[in-house]
Coordinates of C-alpha atoms and ligand atoms in Angstrom, one line a residue:
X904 CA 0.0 0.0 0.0
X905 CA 1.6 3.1 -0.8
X906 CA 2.0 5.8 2.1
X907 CA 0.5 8.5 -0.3
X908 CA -3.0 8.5 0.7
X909 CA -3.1 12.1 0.6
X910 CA -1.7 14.8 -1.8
X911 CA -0.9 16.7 1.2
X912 CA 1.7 14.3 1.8
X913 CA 3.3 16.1 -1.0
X914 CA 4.6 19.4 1.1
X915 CA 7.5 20.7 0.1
X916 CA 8.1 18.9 -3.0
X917 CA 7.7 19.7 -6.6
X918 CA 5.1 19.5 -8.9
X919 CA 6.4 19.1 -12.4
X920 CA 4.1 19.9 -15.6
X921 CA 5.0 18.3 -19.2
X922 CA 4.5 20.0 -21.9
X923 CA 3.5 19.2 -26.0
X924 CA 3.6 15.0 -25.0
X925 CA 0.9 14.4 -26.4
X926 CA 1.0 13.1 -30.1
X927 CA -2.0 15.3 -31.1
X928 CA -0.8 18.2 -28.8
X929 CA 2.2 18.1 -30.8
X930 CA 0.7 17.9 -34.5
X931 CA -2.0 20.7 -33.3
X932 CA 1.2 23.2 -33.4
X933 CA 1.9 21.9 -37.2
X934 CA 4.6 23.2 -39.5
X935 CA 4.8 26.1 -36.6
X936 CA 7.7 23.8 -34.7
X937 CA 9.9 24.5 -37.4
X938 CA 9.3 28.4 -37.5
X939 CA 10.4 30.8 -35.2
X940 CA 10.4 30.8 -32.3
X941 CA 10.2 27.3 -32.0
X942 CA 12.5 26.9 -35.1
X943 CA 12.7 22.9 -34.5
X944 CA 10.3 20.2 -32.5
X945 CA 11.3 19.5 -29.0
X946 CA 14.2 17.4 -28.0
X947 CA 14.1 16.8 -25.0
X948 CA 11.1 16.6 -22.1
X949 CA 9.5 19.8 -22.0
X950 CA 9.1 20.6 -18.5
X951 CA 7.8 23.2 -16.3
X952 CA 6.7 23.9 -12.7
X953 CA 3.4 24.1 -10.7
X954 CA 4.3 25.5 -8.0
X955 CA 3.1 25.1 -4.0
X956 CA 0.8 28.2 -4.9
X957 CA -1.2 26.4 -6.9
X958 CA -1.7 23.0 -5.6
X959 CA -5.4 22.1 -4.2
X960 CA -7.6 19.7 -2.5
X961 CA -10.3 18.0 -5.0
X962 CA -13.3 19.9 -4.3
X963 CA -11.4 23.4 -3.8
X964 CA -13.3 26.2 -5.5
X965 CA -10.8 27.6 -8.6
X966 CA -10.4 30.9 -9.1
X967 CA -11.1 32.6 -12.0
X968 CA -9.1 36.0 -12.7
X969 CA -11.3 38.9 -13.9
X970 CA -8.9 38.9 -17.1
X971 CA -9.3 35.4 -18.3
X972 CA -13.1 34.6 -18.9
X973 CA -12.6 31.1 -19.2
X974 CA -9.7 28.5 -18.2
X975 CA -7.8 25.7 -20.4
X976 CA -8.5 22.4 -18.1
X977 CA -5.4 20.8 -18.5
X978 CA -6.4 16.7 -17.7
X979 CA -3.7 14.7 -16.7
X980 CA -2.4 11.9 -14.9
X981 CA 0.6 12.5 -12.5
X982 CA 3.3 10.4 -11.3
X983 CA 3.9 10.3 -8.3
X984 CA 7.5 9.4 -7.3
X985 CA 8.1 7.1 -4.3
X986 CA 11.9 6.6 -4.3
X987 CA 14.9 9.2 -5.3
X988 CA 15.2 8.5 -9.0
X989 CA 18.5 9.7 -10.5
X990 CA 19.3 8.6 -14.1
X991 CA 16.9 5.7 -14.3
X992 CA 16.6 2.8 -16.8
X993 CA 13.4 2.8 -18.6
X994 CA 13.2 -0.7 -17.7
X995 CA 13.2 0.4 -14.0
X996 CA 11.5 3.2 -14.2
X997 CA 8.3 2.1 -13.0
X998 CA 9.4 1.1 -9.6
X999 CA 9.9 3.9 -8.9
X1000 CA 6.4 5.2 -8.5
X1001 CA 4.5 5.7 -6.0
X1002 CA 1.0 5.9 -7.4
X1003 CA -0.7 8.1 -9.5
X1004 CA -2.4 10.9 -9.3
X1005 CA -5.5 12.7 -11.0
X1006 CA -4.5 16.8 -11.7
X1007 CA -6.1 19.3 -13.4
X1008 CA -2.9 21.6 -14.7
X1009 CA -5.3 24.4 -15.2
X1010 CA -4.4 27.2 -17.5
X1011 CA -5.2 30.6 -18.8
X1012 CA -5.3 29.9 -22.5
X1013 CA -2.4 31.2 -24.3
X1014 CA -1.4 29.9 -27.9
X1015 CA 2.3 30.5 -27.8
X1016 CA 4.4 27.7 -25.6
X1017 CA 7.9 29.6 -26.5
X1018 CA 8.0 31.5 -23.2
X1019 CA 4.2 32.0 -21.6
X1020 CA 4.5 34.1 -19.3
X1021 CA 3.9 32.7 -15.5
X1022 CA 0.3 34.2 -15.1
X1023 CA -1.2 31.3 -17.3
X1024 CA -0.2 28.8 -15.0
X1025 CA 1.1 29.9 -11.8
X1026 CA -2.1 31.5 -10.4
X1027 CA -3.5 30.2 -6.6
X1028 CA -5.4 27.2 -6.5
X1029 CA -4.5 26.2 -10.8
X1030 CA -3.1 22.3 -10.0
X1031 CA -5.9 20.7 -8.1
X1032 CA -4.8 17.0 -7.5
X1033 CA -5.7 14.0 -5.9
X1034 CA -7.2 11.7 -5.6
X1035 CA -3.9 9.0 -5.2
X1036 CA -3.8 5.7 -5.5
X1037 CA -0.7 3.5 -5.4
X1038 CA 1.2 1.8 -8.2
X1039 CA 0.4 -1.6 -8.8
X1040 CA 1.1 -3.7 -11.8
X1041 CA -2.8 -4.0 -12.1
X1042 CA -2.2 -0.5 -13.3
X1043 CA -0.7 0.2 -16.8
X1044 CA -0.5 3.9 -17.3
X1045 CA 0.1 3.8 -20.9
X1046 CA -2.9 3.0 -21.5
X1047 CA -5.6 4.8 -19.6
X1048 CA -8.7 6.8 -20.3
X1049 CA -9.1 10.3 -19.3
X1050 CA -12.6 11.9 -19.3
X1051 CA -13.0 15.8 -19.0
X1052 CA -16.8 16.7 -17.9
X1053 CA -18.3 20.3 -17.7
X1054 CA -21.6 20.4 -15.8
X1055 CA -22.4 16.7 -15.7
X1056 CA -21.2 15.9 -20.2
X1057 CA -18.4 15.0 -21.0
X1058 CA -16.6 17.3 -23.5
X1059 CA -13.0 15.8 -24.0
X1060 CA -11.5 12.1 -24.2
X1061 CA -7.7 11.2 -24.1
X1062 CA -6.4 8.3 -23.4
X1063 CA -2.3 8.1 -22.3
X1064 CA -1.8 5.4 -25.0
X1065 CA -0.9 8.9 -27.5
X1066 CA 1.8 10.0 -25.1
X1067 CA 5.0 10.9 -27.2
X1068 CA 7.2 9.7 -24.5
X1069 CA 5.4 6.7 -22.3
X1070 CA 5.5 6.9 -18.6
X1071 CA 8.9 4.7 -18.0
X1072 CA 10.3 6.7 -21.1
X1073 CA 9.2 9.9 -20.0
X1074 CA 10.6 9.1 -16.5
X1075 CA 14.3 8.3 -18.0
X1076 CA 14.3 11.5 -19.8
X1077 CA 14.0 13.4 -17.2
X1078 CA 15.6 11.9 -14.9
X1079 CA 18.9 11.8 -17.1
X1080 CA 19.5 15.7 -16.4
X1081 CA 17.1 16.3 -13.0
X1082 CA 16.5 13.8 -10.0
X1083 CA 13.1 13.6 -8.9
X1084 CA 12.6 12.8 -5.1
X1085 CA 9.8 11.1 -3.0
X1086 CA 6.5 12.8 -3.1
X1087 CA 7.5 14.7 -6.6
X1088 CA 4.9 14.9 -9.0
X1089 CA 4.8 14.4 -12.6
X1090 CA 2.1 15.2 -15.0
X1091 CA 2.8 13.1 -18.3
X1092 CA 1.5 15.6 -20.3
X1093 CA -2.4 17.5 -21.6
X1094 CA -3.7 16.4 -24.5
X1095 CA -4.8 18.4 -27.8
X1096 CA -8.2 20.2 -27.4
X1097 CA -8.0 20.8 -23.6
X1098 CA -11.6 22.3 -23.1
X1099 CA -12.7 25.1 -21.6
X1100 CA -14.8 26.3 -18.6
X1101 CA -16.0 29.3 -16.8
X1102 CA -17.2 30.6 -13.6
X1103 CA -20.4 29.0 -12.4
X1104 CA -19.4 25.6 -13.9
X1105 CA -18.5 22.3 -12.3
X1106 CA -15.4 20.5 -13.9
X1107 CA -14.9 16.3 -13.2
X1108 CA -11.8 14.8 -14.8
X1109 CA -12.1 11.2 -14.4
X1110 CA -8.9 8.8 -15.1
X1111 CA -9.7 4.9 -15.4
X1112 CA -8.2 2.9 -12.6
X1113 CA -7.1 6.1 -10.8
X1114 CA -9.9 7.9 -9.5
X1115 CA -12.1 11.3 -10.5
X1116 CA -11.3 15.0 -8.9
X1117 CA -14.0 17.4 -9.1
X1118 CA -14.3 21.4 -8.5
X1119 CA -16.3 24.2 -9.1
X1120 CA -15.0 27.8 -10.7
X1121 CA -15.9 31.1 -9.3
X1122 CA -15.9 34.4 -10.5
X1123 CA -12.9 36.6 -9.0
X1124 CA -15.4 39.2 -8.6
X1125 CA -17.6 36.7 -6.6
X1126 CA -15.0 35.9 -3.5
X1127 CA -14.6 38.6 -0.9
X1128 CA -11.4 39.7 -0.9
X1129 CA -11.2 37.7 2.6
X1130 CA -12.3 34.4 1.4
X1131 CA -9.9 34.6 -1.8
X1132 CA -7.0 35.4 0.2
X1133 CA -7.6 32.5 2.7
X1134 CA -8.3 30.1 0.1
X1135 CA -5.2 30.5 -1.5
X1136 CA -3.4 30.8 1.5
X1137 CA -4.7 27.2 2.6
X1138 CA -5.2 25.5 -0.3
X1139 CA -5.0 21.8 1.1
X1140 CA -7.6 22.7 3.9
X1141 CA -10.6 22.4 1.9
X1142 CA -12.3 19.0 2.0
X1143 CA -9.7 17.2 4.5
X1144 CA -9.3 18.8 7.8
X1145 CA -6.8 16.1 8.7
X1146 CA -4.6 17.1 6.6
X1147 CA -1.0 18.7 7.5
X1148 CA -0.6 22.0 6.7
X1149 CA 1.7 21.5 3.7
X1150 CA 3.8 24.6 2.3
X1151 CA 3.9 25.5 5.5
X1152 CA 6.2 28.5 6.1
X1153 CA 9.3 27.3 7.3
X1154 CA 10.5 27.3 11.4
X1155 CA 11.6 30.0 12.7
X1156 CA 14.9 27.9 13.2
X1157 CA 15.4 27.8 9.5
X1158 CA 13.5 31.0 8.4
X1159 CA 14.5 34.1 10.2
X1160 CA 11.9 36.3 9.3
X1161 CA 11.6 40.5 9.9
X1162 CA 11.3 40.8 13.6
X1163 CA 12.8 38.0 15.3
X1164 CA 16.2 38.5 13.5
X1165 CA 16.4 41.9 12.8
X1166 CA 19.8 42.5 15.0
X1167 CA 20.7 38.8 14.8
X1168 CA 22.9 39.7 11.5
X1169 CA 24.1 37.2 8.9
X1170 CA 23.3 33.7 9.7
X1171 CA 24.2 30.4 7.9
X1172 CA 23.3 26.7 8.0
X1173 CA 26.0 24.3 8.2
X1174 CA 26.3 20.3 8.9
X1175 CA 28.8 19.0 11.0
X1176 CA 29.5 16.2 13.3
X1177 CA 26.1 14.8 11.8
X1178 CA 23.9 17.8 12.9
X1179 CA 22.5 20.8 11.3
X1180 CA 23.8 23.9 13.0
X1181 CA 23.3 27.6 12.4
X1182 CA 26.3 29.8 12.5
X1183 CA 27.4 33.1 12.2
X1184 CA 30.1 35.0 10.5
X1185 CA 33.7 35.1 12.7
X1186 CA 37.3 36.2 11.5
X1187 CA 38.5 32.6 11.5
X1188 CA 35.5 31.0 10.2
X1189 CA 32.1 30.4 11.2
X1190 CA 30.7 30.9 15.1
X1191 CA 28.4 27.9 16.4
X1192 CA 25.8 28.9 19.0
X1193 CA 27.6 26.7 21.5
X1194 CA 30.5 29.0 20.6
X1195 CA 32.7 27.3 18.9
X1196 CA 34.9 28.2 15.6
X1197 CA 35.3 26.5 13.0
X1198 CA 37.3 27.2 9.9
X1199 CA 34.9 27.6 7.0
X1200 CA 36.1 24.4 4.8
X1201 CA 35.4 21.9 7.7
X1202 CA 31.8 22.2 7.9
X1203 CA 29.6 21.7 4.9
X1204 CA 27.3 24.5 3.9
X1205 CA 23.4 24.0 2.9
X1206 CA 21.6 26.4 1.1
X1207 CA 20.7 29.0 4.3
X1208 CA 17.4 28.2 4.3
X1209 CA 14.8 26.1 3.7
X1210 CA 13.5 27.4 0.0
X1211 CA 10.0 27.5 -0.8
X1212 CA 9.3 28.3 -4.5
X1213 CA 12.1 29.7 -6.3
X1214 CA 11.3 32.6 -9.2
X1215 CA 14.2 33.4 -11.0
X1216 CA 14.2 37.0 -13.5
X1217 CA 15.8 36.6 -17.1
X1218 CA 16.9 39.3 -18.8
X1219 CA 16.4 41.9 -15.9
X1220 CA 19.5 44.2 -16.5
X1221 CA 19.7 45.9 -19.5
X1222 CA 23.3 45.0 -20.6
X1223 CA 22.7 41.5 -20.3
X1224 CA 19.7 41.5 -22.6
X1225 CA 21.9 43.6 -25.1
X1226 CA 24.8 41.1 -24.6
X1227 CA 22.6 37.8 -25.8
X1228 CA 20.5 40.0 -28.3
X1229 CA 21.9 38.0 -31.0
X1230 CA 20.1 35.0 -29.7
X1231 CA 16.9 36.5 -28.5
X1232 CA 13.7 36.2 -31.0
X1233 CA 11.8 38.5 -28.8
X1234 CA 13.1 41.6 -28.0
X1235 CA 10.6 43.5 -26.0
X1236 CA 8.7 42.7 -22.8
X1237 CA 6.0 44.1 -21.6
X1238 CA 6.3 42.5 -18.3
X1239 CA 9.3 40.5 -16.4
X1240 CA 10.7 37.6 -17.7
X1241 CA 9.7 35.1 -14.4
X1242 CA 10.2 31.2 -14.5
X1243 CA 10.6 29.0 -11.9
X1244 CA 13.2 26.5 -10.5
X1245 CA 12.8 23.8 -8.2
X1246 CA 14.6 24.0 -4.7
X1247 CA 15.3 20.4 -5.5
X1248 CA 18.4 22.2 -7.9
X1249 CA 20.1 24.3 -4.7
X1250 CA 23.2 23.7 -3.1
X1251 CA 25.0 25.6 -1.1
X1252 CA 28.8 27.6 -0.5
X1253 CA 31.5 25.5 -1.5
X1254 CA 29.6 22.8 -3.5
X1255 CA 31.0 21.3 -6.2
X1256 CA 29.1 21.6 -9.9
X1257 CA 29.2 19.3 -12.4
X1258 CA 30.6 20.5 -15.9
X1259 CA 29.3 18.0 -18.6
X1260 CA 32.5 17.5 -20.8
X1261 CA 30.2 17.4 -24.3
X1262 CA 28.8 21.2 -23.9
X1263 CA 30.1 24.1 -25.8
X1264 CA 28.9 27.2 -23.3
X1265 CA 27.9 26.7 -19.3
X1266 CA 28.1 29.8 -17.7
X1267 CA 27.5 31.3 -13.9
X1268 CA 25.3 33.9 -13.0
X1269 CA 26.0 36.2 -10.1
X1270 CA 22.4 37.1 -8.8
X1271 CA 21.0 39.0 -5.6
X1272 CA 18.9 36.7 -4.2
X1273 CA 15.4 38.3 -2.0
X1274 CA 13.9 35.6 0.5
X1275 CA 10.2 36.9 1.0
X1276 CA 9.2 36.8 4.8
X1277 CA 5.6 37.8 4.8
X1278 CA 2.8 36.1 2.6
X1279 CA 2.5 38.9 -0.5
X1280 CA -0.9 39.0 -1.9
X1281 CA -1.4 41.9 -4.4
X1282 CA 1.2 43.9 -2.8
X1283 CA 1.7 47.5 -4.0
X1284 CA 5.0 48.4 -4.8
X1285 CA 5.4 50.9 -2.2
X1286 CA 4.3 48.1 0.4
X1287 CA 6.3 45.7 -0.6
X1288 CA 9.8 45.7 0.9
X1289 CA 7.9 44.8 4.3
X1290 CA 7.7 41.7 2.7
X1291 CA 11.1 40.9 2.3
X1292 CA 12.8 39.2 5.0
X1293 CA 16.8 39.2 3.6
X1294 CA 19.1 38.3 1.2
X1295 CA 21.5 36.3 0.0
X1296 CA 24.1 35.3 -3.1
X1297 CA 23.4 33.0 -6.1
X1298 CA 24.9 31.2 -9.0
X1299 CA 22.2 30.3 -10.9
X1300 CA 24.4 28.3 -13.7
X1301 CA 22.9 27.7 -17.4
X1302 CA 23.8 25.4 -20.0
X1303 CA 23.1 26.7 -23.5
X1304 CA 23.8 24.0 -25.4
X1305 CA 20.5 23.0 -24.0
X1306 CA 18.2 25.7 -24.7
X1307 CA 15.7 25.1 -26.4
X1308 CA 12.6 27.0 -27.8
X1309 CA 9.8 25.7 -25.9
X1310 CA 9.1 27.3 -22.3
X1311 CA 12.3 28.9 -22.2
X1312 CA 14.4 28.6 -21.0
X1313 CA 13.7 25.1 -20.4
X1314 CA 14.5 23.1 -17.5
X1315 CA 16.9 21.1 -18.8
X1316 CA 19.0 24.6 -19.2
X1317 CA 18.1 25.6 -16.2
X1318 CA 17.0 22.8 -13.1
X1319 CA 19.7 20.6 -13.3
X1320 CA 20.6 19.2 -10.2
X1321 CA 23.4 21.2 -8.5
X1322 CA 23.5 24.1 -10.6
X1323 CA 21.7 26.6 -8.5
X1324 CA 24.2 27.5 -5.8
X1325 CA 22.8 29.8 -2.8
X1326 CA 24.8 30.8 -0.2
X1327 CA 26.5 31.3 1.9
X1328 CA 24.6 33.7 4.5
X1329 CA 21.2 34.9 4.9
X1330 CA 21.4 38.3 5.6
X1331 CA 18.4 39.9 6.9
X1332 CA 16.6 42.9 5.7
X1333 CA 17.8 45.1 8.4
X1334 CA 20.9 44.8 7.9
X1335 CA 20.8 46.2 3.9
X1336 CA 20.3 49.4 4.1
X1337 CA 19.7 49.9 0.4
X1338 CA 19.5 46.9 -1.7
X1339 CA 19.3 48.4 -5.2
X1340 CA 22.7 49.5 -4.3
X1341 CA 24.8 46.6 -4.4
X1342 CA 28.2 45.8 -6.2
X1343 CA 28.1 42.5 -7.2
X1344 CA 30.9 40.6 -9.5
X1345 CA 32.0 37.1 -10.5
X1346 CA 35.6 36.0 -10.4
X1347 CA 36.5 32.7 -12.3
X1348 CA 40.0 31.5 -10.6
X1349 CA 40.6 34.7 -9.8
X1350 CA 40.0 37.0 -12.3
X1351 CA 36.8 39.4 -12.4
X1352 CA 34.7 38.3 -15.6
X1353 CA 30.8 39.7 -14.7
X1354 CA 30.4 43.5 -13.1
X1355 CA 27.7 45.1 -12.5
X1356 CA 25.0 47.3 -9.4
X1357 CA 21.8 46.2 -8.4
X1358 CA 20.9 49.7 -9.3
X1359 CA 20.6 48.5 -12.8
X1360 CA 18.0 46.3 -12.9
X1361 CA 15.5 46.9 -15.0
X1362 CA 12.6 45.9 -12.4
X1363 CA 13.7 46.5 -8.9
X1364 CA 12.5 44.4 -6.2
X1365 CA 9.3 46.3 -5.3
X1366 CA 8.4 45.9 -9.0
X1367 CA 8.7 42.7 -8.9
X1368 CA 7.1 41.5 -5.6
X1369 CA 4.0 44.0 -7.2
X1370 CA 4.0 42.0 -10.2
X1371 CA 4.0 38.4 -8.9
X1372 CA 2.1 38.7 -5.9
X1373 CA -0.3 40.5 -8.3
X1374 CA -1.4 37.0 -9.7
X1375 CA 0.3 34.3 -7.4
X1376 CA 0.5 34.2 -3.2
X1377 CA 4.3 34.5 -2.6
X1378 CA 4.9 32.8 0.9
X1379 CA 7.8 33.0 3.7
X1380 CA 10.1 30.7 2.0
X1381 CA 9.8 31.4 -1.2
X1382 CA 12.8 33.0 -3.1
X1383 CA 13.2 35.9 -6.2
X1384 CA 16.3 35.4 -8.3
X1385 CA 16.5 39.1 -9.3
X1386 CA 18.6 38.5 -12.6
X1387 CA 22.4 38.9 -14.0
X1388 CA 24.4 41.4 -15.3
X1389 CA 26.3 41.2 -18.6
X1390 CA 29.9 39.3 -18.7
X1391 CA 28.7 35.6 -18.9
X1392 CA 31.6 33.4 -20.1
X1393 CA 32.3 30.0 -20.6
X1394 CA 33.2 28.3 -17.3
X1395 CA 35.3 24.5 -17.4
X1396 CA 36.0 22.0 -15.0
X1397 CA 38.4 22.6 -12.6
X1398 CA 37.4 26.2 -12.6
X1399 CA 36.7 28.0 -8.9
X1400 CA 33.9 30.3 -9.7
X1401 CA 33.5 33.2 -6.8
X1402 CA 30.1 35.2 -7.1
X1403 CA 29.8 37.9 -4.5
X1404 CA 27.8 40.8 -4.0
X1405 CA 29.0 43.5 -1.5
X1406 CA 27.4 43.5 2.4
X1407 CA 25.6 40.0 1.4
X1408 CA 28.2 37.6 0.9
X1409 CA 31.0 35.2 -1.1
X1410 CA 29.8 32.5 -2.6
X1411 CA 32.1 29.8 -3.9
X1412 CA 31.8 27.3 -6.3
X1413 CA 33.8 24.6 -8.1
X1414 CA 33.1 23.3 -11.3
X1415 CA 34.0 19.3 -11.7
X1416 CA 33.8 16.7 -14.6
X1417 CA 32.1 14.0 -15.2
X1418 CA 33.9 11.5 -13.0
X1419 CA 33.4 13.3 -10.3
X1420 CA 29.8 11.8 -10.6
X1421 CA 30.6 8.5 -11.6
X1422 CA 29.8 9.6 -15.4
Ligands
LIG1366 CA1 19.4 33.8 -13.9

């Protein structure tokens, strides 16, 4: 029997989405994969992120936004992974399930898949799920039925038998460049046709052998602001009261948060001597609460805290975007360029990277890094630095020989295990006194290769915790990735890569081969 009875045993993992896997959802884009954008069909899983935001009991009223008079109901099964599965055989790949999972990956409709922007799928309450059932060989999930149903008639058959990549293949794919971990879910994929429903109506999506999940959609105008706010604040309470908070914010032991840290300083999370300990910054190293010092290389550094959902900004200083111009089919933007990473990719100071040896161009990326405190629900920009409970460094790494031109940039670019490195303190708000006023370089063994100020970015941190908490509930926990500067060069193994950012930290990273991971 599996131990996933309940989605809400699901906290604090990721929710993966796949996209165009689907043999019909593919030939509905026609001769358009081989024009720009796209320019060719995808090559490897498409993937993106639902994140905690979004994830809802069956029964949980949806949400309708006042700008998008109906929703895409996106009818899937989900995988639901039982063991750590890192570079798995698709002859394997099965047992490594849990059970499967019903999900509705509910979107505003949108016709372009190069890069949607995250209000079509990242709004509160859009991936209702459940319910589970475990994996059993009585199940084959290449070959069930899915039923969509608006008001009681069903209005859309599928059937996973048209999947482009089957479940075990689908699984190897993925798992070749990301690992998934216990309680991860992965939808295989929406097929063509996804229909549509409004307010008022009630939606049942019905997978044979698995189970059905049913809701209702209301009209944004017809919540009061209260009961909006707490159902997207709580959106596994509805319908199972004995369910665990999931997405919970994080303790206070792992999360300082404005008020309770505000003259603590710098803090960092380190193991050692088979504990978790926090420390803080001393001349010869790191200062345990106990009071001892330690020099920084004999402890091992964890990402400081315990990330919720991670937003990450492309192309949000202006001499970066001119610097990949070349590349860029779009070259305006009415709004940020936000995607999402799982927190499944962090590591922390002094990790080691791995550099495949077959890739022309992995680069760093020296970011500020904004941990949100307080839950931000359509936050005004003026309000919004109350929100924000520190800061720290990142390295958020690409590979480009990956990129491709379907949600980009994909996550095969831009989730791979390891290459988002965080670190190494968490420095809280108060101790920042202007944060769009920070120096902040990379050095590659020594040598400055990336300059550049936080005062250049093109939406400042205000802006951006207006625009995203404008359609999604940011929670303590969660993370903004506020973008590069120009000067991204190609990094190699063997290469110590330094990103640092003045009064928040130096964060250090080492770039290995392949052998290094038994590869
Ligand atoms: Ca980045």
């Amino acid at each position: 029997m599996s131990p996933y009875t309940c989605p809400s045993a699901l906290s604090r993992r990721t929710v993966y989405g796949t996209l165009l896997n689907h043999h019909d959802a593919l030939a509905a884009l026609g001769e358009q994969v081989h024009a720009a954008p796209y320019k060719a069909p995808p090559k490897a899983p498409v993937l993106y992120i639902k994140p905690r935001n979004t994830w809802a009991e069956p029964g949980a009223a949806v949400v309708v936004p006042a700008d998008a008079p109906e929703l895409e109901m996106g009818a899937t099964l989900g995988l639901v992974i039982g063991r750590t599965a890192c570079r798995v055989n698709a002859a394997d790949a099965l047992g490594f399930l849990a059970g499967y999972v019903v999900m509705n990956d509910i979107s505003v409709p949108h016709a372009a898949v190069y890069r949607p922007s995250m209000r079509f799928k990242c709004r509160d309450g859009f991936c209702p799920m459940g319910p589970v059932v475990a994996a059993s060989e009585a199940i084959n999930p290449d070959a069930l039925a899915i039923t969509v149903s608006i008001d009681g008639t069903v209005v859309h058959r599928s059937c996973t038998a048209g999947l482009i990549r089957p479940v075990a293949q689908l699984l190897a794919d993925v798992t070749e460049f990301m690992t998934l971990h216990p309680g991860d879910v992965l939808a295989v994929g929406v097929a063509a046709g996804a229909p549509r429903a409004r307010a008022g109506q009630q939606v049942t999506i019905a997978i044979e052998g698995v189970g059905e999940l049913t809701h209702t959609l209301v009209a944004a105008a017809d919540m009061a602001v209260s009961d909006a706010a707490s159902l997207a604040l709580q959106p596994w309470s509805a319908g199972n009261s004995a369910s665990p908070a999931p997405a919970a914010a994080p303790t206070q032991a792992t999360l300082p948060l404005n008020g309770n840290a505000g003259s603590g300083g710098p803090i960092a999370r380190v193991a050692f001597n088979g504990a978790i300990h926090t420390v803080t910054p001393h001349p010869n190293g790191v200062q345990f609460a106990d009071s001892r010092v330690l020099p920084e290389a004999e402890v091992v550094w964890l990402p400081p805290f315990e990330a919720g959902t991670v937003i990450a900004l492309g192309l949000n200083y202006a001499d970066h975007v001119k610097e990949l111009s070349k590349e860029l089919t779009v070259t305006t933007q009415d709004e940020p360029l936000a995607f999402l990473k799982s927190a499944s990719a962090l590591v922390g100071h002094r990790a080691q990277t791995r550099r495949p040896a077959d890739v022309a161009f992995m680069h760093y990326e020296c970011e500020l890094a904004v941990l949100i405190g307080r839950t931000a629900k359509n936050v005004r920009r003026e309000d919004a630095m109350a929100h924000v409970a520190g800061y720290t460094v990142a390295n958020d790494y690409a590979i480009r020989d990956y990129l491709e031109n379907y949600y980009r940039p994909n996550l095969r670019v831009k989730n791979r295990d390891g290459c988002t490195v965080l670190g190494p303190w968490f420095v809280p708000a108060s101790d920042v006194p202007d944060p769009h006023k920070l120096s902040l370089r990379t050095l590659v063994n020594g040598v400055i290769t990336q300059q550049g100020n936080t005062a250049d970015l093109i939406s400042d941190i205000p802006e951006l915790i207006e625009y995203l908490s404008g359609f999604m509930t940011l929670q303590p926990g969660d993370v903004i990735l506020t973008g590069t500067p120009d000067g991204v060069v190609n990094v190699n193994a063997g290469d110590v890569v330094v990103t640092e950012i003045d009064g928040i930290g130096r964060l250090v990273n080492t770039l290995v081969g392949d052998e290094a991971f038994n590869r």
